[in-house]
Protein backbone atom coordinates (compact mmCIF):
# COMPACT_ATOMS: atom_id res chain seq x y z
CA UNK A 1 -32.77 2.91 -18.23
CA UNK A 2 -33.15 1.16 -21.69
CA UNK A 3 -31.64 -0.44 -23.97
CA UNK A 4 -33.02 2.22 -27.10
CA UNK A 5 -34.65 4.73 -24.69
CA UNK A 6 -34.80 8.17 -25.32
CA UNK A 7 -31.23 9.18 -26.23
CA UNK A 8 -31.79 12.57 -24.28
CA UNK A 9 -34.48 13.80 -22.80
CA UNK A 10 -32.62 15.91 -20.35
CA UNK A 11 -31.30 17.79 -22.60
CA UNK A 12 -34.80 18.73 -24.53
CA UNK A 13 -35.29 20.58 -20.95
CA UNK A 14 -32.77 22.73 -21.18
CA UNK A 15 -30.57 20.67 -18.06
CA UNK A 16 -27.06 19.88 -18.08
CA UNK A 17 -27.00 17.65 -15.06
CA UNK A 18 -29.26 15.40 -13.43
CA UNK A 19 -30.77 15.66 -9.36
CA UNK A 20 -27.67 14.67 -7.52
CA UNK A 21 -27.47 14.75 -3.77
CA UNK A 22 -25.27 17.22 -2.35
CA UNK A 23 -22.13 15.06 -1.23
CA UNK A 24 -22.24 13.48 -5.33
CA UNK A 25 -22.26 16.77 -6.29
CA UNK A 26 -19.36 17.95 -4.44
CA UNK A 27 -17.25 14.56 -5.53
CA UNK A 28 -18.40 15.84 -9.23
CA UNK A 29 -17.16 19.01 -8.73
CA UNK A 30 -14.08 17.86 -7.20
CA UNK A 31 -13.40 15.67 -10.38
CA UNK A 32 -13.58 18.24 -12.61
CA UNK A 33 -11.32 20.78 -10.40
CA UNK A 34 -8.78 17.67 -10.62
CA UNK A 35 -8.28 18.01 -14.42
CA UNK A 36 -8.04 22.04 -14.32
CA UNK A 37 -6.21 22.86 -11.52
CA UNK A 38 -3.24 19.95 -12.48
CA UNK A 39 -3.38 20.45 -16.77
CA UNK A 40 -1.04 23.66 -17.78
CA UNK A 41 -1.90 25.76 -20.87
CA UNK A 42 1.77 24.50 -22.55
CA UNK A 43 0.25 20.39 -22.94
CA UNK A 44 1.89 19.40 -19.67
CA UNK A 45 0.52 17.77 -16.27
CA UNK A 46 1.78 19.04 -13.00
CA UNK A 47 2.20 15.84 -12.11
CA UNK A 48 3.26 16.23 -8.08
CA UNK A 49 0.21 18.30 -7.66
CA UNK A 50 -1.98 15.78 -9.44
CA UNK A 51 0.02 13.09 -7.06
CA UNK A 52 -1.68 15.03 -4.30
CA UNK A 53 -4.79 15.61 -5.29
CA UNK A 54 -5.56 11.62 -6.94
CA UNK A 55 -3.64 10.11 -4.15
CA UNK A 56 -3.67 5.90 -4.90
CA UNK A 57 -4.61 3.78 -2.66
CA UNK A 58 -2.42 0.44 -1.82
CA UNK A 59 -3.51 -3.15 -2.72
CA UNK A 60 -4.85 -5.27 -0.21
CA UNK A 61 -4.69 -8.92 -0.03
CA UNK A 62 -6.95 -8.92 2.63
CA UNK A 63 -10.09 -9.06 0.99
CA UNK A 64 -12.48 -5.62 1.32
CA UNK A 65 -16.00 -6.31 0.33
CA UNK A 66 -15.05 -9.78 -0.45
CA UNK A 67 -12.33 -8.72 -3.55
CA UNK A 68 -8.88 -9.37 -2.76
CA UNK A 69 -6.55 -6.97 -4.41
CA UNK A 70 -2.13 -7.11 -5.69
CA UNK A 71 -0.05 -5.45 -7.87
CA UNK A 72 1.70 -7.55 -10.33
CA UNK A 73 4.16 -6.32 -13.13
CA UNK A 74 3.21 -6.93 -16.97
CA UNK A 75 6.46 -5.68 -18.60
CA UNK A 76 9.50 -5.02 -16.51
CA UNK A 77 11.23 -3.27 -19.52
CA UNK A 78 8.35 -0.58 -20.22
CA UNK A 79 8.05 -0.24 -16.53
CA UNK A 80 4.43 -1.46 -16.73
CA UNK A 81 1.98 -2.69 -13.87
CA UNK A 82 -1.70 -3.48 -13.15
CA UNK A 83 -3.74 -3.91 -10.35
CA UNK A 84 -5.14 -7.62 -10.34
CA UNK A 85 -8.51 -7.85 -8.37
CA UNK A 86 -10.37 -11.11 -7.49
CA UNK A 87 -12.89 -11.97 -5.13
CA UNK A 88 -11.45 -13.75 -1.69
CA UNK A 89 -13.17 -16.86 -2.26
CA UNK A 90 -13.04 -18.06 -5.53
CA UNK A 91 -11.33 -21.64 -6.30
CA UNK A 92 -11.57 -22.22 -10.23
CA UNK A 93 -9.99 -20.34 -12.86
CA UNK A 94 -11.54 -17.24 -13.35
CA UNK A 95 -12.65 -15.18 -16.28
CA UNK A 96 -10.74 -12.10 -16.39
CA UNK A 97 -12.07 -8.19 -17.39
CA UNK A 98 -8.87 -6.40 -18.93
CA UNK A 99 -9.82 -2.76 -17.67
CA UNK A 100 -8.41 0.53 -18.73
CA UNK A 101 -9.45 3.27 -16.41
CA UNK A 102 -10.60 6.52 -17.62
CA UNK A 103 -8.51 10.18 -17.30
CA UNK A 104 -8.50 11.34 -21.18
CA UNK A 105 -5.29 9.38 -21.67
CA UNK A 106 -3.63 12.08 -19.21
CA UNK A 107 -5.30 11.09 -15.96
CA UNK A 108 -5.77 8.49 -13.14
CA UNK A 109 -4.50 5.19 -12.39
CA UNK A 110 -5.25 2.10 -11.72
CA UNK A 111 -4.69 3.09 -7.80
CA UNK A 112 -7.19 6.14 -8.11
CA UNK A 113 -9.47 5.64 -4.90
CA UNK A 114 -12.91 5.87 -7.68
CA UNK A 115 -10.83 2.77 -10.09
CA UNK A 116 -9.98 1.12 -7.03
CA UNK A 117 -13.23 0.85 -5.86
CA UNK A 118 -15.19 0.36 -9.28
CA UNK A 119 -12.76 -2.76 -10.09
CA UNK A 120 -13.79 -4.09 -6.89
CA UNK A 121 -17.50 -4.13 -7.70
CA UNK A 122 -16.81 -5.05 -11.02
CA UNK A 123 -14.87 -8.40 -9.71
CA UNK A 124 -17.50 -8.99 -6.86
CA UNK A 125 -20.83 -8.77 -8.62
CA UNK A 126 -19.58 -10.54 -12.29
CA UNK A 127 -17.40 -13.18 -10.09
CA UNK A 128 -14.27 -12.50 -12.25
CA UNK A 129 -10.40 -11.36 -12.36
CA UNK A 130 -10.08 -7.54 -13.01
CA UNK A 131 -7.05 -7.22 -14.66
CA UNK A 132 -6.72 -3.37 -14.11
CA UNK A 133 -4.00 -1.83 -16.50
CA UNK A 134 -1.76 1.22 -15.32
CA UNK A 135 -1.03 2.30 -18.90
CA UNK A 136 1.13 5.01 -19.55
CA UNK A 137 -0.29 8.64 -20.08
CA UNK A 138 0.28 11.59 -22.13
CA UNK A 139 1.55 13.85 -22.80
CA UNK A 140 4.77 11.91 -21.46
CA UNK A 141 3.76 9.15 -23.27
CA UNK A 142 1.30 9.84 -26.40
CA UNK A 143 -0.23 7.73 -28.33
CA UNK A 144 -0.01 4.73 -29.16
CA UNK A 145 2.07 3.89 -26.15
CA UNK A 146 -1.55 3.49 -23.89
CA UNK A 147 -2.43 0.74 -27.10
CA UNK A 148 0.81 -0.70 -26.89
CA UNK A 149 0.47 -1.58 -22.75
CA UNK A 150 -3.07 -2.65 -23.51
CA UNK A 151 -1.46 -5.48 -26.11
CA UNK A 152 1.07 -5.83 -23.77
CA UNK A 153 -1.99 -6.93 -21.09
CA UNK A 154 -3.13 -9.72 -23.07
CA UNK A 155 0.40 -10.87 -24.00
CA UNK A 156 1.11 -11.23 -20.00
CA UNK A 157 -2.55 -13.39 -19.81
CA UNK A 158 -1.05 -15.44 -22.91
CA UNK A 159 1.53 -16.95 -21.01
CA UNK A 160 0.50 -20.39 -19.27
CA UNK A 161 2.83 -19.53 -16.21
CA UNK A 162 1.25 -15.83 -15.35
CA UNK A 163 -2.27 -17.34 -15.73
CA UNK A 164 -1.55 -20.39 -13.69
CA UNK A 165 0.19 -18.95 -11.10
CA UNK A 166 -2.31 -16.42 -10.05
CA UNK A 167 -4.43 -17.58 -7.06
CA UNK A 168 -7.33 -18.28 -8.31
CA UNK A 169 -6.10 -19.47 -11.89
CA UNK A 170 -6.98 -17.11 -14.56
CA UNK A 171 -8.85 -18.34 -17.74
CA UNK A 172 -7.42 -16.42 -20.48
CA UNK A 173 -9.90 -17.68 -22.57
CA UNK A 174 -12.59 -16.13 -20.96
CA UNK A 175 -10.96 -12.15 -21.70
CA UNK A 176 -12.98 -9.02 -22.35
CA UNK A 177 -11.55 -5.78 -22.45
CA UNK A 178 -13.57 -3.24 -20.25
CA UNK A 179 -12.84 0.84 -20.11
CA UNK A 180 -14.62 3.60 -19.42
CA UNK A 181 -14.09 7.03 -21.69
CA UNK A 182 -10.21 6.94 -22.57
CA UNK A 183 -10.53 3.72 -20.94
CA UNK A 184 -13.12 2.83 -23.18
CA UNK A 185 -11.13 3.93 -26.74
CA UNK A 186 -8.50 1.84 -24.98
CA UNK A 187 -10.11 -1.11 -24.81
CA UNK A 188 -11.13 -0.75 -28.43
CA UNK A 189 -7.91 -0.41 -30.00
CA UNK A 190 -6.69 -2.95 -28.37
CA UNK A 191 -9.54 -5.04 -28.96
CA UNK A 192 -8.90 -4.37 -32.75
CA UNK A 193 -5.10 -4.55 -32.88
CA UNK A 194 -6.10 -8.60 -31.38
CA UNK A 195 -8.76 -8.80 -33.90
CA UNK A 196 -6.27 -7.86 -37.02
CA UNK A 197 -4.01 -10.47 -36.09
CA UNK A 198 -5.58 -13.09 -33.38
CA UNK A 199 -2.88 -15.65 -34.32
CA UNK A 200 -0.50 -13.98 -31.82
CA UNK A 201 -2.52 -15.13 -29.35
CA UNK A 202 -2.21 -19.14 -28.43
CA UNK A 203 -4.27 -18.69 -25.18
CA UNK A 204 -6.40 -15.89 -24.77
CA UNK A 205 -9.71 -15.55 -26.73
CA UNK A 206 -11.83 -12.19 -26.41
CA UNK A 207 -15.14 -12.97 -25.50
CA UNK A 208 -16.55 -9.29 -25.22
CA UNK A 209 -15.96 -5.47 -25.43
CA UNK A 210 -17.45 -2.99 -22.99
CA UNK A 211 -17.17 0.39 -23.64
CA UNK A 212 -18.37 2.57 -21.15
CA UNK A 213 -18.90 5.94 -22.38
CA UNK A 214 -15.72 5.56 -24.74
CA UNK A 215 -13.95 9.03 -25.73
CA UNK A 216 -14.08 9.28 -29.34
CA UNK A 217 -14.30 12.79 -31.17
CA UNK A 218 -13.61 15.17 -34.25
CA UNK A 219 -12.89 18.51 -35.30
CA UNK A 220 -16.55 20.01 -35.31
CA UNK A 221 -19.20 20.33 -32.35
CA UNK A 222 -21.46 17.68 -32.59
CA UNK A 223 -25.28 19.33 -30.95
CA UNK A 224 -24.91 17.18 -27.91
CA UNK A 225 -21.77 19.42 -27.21
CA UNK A 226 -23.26 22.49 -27.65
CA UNK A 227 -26.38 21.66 -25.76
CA UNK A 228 -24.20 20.30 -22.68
CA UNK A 229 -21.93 22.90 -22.29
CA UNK A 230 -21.56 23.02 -18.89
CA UNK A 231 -22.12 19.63 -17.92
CA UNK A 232 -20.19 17.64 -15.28
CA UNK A 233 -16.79 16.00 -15.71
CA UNK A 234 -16.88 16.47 -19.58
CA UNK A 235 -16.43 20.45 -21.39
CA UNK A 236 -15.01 21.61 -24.74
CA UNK A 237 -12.24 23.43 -23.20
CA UNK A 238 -11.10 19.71 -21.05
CA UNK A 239 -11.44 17.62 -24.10
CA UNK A 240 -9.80 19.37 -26.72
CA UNK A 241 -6.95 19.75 -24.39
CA UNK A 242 -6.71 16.15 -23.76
CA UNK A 243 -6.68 15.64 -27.52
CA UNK A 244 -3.98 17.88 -28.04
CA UNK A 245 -1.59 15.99 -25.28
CA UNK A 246 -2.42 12.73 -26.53
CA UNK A 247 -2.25 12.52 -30.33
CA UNK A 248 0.45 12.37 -32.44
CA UNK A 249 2.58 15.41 -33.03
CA UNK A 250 1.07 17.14 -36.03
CA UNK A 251 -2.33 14.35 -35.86
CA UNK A 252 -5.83 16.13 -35.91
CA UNK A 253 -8.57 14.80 -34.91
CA UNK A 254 -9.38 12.46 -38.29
CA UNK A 255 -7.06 10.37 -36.86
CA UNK A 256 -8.06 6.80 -36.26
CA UNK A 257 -7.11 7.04 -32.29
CA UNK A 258 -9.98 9.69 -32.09
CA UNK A 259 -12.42 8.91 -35.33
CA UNK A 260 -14.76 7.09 -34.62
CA UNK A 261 -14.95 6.22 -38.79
CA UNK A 262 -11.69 5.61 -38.61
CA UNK A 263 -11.02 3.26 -35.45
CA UNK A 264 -12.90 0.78 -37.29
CA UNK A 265 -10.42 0.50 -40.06
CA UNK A 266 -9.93 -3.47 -41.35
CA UNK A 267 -12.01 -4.85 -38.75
CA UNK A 268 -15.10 -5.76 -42.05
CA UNK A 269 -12.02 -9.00 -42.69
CA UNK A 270 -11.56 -9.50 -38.45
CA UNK A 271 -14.18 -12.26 -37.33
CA UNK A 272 -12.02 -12.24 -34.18
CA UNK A 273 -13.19 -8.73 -32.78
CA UNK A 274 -15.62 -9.15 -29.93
CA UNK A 275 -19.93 -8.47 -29.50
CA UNK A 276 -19.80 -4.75 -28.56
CA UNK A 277 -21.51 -2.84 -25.32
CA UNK A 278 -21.28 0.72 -25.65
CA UNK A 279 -22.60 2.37 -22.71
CA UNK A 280 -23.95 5.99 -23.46
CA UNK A 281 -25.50 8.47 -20.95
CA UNK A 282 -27.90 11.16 -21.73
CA UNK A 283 -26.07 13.88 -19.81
CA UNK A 284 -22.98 12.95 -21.30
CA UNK A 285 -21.55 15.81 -24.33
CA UNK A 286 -19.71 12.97 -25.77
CA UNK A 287 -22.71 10.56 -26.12
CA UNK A 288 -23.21 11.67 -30.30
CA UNK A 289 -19.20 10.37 -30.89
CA UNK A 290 -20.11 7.39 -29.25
CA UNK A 291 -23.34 6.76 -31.65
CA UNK A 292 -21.25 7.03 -34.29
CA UNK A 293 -18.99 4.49 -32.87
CA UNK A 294 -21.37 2.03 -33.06
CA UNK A 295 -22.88 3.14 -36.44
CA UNK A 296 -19.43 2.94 -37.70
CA UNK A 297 -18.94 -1.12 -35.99
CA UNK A 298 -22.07 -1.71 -37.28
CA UNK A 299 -21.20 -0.74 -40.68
CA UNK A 300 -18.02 -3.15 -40.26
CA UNK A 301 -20.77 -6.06 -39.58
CA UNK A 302 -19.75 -6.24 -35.74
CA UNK A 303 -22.42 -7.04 -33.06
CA UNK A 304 -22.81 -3.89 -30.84
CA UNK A 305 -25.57 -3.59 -28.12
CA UNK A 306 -26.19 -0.23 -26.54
CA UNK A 307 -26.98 0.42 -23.01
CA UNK A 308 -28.65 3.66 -22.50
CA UNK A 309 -29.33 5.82 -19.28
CA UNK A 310 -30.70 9.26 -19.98
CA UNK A 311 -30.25 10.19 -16.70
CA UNK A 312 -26.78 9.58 -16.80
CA UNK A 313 -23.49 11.86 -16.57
CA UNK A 314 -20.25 10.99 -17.78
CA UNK A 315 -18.27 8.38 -15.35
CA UNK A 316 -21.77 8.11 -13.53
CA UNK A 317 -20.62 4.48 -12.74
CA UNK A 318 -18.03 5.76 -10.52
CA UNK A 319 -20.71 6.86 -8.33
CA UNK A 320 -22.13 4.00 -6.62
CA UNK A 321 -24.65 5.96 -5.49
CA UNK A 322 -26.21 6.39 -8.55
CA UNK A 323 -29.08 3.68 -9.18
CA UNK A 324 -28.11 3.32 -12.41
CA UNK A 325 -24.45 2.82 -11.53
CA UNK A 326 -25.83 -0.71 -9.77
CA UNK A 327 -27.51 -1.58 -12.97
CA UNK A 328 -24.66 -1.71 -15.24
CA UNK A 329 -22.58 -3.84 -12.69
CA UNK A 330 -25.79 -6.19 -12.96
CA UNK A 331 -25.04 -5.84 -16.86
CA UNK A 332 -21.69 -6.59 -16.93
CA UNK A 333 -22.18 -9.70 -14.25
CA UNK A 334 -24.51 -10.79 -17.64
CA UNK A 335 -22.49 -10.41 -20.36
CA UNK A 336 -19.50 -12.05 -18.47
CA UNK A 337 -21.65 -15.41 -17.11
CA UNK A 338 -22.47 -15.32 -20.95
CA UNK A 339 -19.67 -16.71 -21.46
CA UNK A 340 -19.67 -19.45 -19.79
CA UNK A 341 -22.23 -21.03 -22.36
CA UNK A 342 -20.08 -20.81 -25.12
């Protein structure tokens, strides 16, 4: 892994997927027979199959690996909940990781076994609150209703009595947003809807963005597309789809949910929007969008790091197994202690 390594060698080889073990590559498989068996040609989710297939898993307040684990309700009126993860032993308010789990907008929840678990280790190794958000998906709910819970996240931190109340305290102004592909382009729309107009906010103050593999695209085939065809998780035929059920009626793809150009719209006069991570992988077929996600902050004059693994598939960090799964919870433990400093 590096930080400006290679951005695919795997790929020059003529591979679509790294070595995996067999039991990974059965729980890869099984990810990707998740999306097609439940998504139906007409833009809808079969949702009671899906409710078998990604059955949740219940909070526990008895701590499992150390991270303690309840459900707690951000907006009665919306219905909307999260998942609030800390670990068992902490005393003093805590800095707290907004995350938005990935599923292109359609998929998942926060009480997904793989979301469950990653918030855990996310919690455990950067010793912080993991706020994670059960936004509502399309195609019930399109977008910008997923945006609209994520502001909705940071309005429930805002208040002094949700962040006091929470054992351990919650430090609202130690927030970063955290997502990984949908969950990624979640956490940066939110993170510039916050930046556009901060003064909303009396309590929380964003401290950092990480975007793990974020789901940006367009109408053409960018070559890392064409030369992954056939890679895990990620295809053509899966994300296209999920761009259908989740844009506007009648929205292509220039649209700022899914341009990565236009995401960045207003944020050159937004001093408030957060130092960027964006996460790419070199066996992911999205990892060119996501390039041009950060040329496109960069352009805005917005501090963006990259963290590249070109071994990586897409949602490798779902896979503990994965070495380099442990090195970007080591990453994220950094940027979050970085905080403290400030």
């Amino acid at each position: 892994m590096g930080e400006a390594a290679d951005p695919a060698p795997a790929a020059a080889r003529g591979r679509v997927a790294p070595p995996m073990p067999w039991r990974t590559r059965l729980a890869v498989l099984a990810a990707g027979y998740v999306t097609d068996a439940t998504r139906r040609a007409d833009g809808t989710v079969n949702r009671r199959l899906l409710g078998v297939l990604d059955k949740g898993v219940a909070a526990s307040a008895a701590p499992r690996h150390g991270v303690a684990s309840r459900d707690v309700v951000l907006d009665a009126a919306v219905p909307l909940r999260a998942r609030l993860f800390h670990p068992a032993a902490a005393r003093r308010p805590l800095p707290v990781v907004v995350f938005f789990h990935g599923g292109g907008f359609a998929y998942l929840s926060a009480a997904s076994p793989a979301y469950d678990a990653a918030c855990r280790r996310i919690a455990r190794h950067a010793a912080a609150a993991v706020l994670s958000v059960d936004y509502r998906r399309a195609p019930e709910h399109r977008c910008p209703a997923a945006y609209d819970d994520g502001l909705a996240a940071l309005r429930f931190l805002d208040d002094p009595a949700n962040a006091a109340a929470a054992d351990p305290p919650l430090d609202p102004a130690r927030c970063f947003l955290a997502g990984d592909s949908a969950g990624g382009n979640i956490a940066h729309h939110v993170a510039r809807r916050y930046a556009l107009d901060p003064s909303r906010f009396a309590a929380v103050r964003l401290r950092g963005l990480v975007a793990i593999q974020p789901f940006f695209g367009g109408e053409e085939r960018t070559p890392a597309e064409l030369r992954l065809d056939g890679a895990p998780i990620v295809s053509v035929a899966r994300t296209d789809w999920m761009w259908r059920a989740f844009l506007p009626p009648g929205a292509d793809r220039a649209h700022e949910a899914c341009s990565p150009d236009a995401a960045v719209a207003g944020l050159e006069a937004a001093p408030a929007f957060p130092p960027a991570t964006v996460v790419v992988g070199g066996y992911d077929p999205l990892q060119d969008w996501q390039r041009r996600y950060c040329d496109a902050l960069r352009g805005k004059g917005k501090e963006v790091r990259v963290l590249e693994y070109p071994g990586a598939i897409h949602a490798f960090y779902v896979f503990p197994e994965f070495a380099d799964a442990k090195d970007l919870m080591l990453r994220i433990k950094d940027i979050v202690a970085g905080s403290g400093s400030e």
